[in-house]
CSV table of C-alpha atoms in Angstrom, one decimal:
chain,number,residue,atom,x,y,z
L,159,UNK,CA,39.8,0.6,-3.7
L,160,UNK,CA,38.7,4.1,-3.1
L,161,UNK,CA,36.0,3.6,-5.8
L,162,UNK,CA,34.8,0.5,-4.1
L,163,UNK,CA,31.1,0.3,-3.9
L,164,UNK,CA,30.4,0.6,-0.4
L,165,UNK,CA,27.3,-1.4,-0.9
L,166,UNK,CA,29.4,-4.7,-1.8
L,167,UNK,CA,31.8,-4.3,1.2
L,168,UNK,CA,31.7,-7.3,4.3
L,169,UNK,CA,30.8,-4.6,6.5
L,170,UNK,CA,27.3,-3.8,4.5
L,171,UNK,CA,27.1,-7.3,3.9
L,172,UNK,CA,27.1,-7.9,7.5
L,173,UNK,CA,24.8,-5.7,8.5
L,174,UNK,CA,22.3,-6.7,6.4
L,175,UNK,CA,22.1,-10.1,7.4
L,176,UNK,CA,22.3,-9.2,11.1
L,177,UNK,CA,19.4,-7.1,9.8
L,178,UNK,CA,17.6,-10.0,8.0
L,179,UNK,CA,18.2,-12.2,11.6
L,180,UNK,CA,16.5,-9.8,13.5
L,181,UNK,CA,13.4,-9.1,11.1
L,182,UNK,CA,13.2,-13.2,11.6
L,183,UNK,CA,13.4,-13.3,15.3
L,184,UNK,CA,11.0,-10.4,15.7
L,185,UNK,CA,8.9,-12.0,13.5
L,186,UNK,CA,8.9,-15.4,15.4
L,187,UNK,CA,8.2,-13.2,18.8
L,188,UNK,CA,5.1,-11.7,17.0
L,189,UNK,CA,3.7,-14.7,16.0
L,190,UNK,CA,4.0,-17.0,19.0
L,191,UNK,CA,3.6,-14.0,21.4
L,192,UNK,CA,7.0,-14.1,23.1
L,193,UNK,CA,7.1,-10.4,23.7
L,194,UNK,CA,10.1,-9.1,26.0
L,195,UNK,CA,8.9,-7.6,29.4
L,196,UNK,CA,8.1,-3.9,28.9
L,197,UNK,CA,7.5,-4.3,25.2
L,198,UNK,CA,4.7,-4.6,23.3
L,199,UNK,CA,3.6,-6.8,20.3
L,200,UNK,CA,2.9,-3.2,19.0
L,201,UNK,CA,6.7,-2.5,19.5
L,202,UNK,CA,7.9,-5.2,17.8
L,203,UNK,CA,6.2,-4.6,14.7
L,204,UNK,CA,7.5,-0.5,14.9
L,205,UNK,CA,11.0,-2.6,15.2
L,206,UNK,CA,10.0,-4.9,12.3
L,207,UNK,CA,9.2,-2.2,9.7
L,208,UNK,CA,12.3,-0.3,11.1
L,209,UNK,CA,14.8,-3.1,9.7
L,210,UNK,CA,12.3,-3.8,6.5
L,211,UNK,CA,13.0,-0.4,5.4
L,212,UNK,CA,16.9,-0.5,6.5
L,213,UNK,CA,17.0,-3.9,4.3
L,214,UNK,CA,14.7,-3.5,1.4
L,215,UNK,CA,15.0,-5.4,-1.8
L,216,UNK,CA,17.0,-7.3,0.4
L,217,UNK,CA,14.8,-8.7,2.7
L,218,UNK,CA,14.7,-12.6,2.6
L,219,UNK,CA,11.9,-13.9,0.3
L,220,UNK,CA,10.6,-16.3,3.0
L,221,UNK,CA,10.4,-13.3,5.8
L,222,UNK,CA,8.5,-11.5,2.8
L,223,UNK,CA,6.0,-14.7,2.4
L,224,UNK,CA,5.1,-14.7,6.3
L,225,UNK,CA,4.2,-11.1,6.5
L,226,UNK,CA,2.0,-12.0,3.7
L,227,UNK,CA,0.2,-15.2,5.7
L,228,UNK,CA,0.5,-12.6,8.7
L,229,UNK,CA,-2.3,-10.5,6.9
L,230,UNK,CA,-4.9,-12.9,6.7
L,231,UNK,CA,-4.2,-14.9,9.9
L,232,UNK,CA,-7.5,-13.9,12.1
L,233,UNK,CA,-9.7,-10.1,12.5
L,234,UNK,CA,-6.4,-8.0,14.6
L,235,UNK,CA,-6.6,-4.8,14.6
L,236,UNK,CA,-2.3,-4.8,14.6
L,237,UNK,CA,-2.4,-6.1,11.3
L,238,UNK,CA,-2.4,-2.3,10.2
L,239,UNK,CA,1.3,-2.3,11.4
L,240,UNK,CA,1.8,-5.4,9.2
L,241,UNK,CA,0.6,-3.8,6.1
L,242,UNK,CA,2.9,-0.7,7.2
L,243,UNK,CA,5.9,-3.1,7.5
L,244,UNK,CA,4.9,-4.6,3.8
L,245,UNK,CA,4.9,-0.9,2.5
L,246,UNK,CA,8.4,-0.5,2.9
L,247,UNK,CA,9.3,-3.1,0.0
L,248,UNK,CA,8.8,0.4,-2.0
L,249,UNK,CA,8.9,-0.4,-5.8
L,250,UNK,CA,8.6,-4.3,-5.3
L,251,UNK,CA,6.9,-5.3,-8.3
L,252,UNK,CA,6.5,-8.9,-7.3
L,253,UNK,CA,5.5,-8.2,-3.8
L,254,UNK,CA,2.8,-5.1,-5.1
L,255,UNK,CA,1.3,-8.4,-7.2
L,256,UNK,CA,1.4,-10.6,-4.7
L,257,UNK,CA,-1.0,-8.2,-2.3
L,258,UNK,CA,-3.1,-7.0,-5.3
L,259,UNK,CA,-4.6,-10.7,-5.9
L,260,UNK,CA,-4.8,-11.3,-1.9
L,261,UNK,CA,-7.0,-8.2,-2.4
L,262,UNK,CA,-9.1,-9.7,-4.7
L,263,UNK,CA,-10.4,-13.1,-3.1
L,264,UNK,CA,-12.2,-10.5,-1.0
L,265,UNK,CA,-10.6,-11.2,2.5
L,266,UNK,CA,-13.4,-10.7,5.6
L,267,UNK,CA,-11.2,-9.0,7.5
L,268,UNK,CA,-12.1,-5.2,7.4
L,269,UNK,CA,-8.6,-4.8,8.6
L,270,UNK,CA,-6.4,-7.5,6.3
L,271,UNK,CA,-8.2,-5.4,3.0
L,272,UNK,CA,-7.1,-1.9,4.7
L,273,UNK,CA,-3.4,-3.3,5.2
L,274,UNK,CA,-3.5,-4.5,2.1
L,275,UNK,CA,-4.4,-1.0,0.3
L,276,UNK,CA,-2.2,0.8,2.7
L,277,UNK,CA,1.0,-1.4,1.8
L,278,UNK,CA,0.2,-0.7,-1.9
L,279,UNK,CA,-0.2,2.9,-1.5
L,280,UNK,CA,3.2,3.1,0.5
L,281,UNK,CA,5.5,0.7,-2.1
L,282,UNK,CA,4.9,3.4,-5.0
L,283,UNK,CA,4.3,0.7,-7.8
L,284,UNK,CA,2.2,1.6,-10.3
L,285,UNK,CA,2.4,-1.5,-12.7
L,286,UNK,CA,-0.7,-2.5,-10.6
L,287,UNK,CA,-2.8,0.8,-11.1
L,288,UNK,CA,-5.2,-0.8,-14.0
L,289,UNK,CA,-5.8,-3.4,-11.5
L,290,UNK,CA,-7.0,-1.3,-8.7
L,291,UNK,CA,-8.7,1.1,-11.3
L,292,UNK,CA,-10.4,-1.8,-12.8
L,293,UNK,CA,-11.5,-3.3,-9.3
L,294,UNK,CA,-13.9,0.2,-9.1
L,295,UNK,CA,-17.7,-1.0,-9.9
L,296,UNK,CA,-16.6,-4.9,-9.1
L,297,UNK,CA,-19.0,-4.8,-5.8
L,298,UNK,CA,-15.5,-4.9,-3.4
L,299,UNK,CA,-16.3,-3.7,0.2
L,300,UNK,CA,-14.7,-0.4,1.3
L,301,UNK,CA,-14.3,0.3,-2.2
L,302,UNK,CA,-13.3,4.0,-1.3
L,303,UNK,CA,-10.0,2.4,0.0
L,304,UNK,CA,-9.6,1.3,-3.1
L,305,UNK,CA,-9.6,5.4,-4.8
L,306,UNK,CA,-7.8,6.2,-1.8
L,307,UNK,CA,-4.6,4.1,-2.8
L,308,UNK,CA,-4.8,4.7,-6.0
L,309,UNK,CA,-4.9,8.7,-4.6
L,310,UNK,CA,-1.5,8.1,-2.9
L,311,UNK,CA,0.4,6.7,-5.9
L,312,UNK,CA,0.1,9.8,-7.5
L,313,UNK,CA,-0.1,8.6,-11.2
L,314,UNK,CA,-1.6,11.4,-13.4
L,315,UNK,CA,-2.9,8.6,-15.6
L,316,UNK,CA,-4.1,7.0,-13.0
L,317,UNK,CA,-6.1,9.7,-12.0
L,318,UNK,CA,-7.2,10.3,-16.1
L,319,UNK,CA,-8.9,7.0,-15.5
L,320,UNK,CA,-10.7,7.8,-12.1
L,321,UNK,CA,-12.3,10.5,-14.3
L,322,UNK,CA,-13.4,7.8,-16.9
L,323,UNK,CA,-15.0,6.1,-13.6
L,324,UNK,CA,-17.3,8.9,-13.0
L,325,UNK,CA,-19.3,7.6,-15.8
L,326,UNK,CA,-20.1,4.2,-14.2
L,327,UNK,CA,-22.8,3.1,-11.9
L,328,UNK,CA,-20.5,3.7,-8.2
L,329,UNK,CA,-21.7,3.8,-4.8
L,330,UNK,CA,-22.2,7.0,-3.7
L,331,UNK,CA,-19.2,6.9,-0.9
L,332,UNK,CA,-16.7,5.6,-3.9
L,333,UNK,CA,-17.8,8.8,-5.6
L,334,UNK,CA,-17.1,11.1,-3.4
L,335,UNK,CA,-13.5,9.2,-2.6
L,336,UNK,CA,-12.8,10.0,-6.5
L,337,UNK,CA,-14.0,13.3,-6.4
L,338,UNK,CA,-11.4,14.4,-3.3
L,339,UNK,CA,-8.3,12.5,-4.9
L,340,UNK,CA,-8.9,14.2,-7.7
L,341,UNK,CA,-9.4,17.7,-6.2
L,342,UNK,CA,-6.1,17.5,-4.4
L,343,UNK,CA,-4.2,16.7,-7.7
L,344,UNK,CA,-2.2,19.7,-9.1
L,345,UNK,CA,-1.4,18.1,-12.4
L,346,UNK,CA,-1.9,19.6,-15.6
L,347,UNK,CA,-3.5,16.8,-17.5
L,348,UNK,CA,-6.2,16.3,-14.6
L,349,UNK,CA,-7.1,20.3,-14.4
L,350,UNK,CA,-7.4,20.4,-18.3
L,351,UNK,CA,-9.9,17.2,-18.2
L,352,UNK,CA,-11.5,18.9,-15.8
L,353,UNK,CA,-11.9,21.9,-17.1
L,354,UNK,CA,-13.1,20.4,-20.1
L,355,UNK,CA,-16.0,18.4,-18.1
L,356,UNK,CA,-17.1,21.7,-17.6
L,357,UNK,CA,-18.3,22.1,-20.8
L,358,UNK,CA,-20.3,18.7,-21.4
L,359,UNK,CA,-19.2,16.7,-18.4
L,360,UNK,CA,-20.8,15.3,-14.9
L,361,UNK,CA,-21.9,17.3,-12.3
L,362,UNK,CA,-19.2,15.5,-10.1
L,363,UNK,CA,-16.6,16.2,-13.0
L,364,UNK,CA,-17.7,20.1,-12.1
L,365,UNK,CA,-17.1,18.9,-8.5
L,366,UNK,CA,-14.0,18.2,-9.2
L,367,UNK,CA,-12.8,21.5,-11.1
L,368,UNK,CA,-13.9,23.8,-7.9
L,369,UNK,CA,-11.6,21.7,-5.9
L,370,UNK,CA,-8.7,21.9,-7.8
């Protein structure tokens, strides 16, 4: 018993689905604007990503799938904290899918496509990189945001391929968003590629090397 996994015990157990009942309520509070006196709808969500982190892989699919609805339900500017809640799923494959094709039916909210992007950069899954890598050129809006997630997943191939982007046709903002993600790398790979652009590359590839 002293080897027991104290992740399987009642008490856990307990506590994670007093967890998963609260994420719930909070969620139904959010959505039909019940907020308690002297909180905000603000606060709530703060609460909301609190438990989403405590929970994790373990919070309940269908809380998962209204979050989701959450970010495309009208032009908020909360939605922000709803992405932030999202990004605490960290390494959910399924979930990282699920926001990267949300992402590209092009929402119209300026602030559903940044929660999006800022949930992806915070759940550290890099199965969708060539996605968001590919997206670059595709005529998305705030495509820097795009560079800017792929920045903060901190994938040295990732990166490798940003270079290859530098080549293409880009507007001139998604340039310079590739150009500073790639600056603040340290990595090996991505200081000898651009060292090597010095010889035969891009001005921005040269750019790049007097960041690093």
């Amino acid at each position: 018993n002293s080897q027991r996994n104290p992740y399987d015990s009642e008490e856990f157990t307990a506590e994670m689905a007093a967890r998963a009942s609260r994420v719930t309520e909070l969620l139904r509070d959010i959505q039909t604007g019940k907020i308690p006196e002297g909180k905000t709808r603000r606060d709530l969500l703060i609460e909301m990503q609190r438990e989403i982190r405590a929970l994790g892989s373990r919070l309940p699919r269908g809380v998962r799938d209204e979050l989701l609805e959450m970010l495309t339900d009208g032009d908020e500017p909360w939605r922000r904290l709803v992405g932030e809640a999202l990004g605490q799923l960290r390494g959910d494959q399924e979930t990282a899918e699920l926001l990267v094709k949300m992402f590209q039916l092009r929402p119209a909210s300026h602030f559903t496509r940044s929660a999006i992007l800022n949930a992806l950069g915070s759940m550290q899954v890099k199965q969708v990189l060539p996605d968001l890598v590919a997206m670059l050129g595709e005529g998305f809006e705030n495509e820097e945001w795009i560079v800017s997630a792929i920045g903060r997943l901190a994938d040295p191939q990732a990166r490798l391929d940003l270079f290859e982007k530098l080549d293409d046709p880009l507007r001139p903002k998604t340039r310079q968003e590739i150009v500073r993600v790639l600056g603040q790398s340290k990595d090996p790979a991505v200081m000898g590629r651009a060292k090597r652009g010095l010889v035969d590359g891009s001005r921005d590839e040269q750019v790049v090397l007097l960041d690093i």
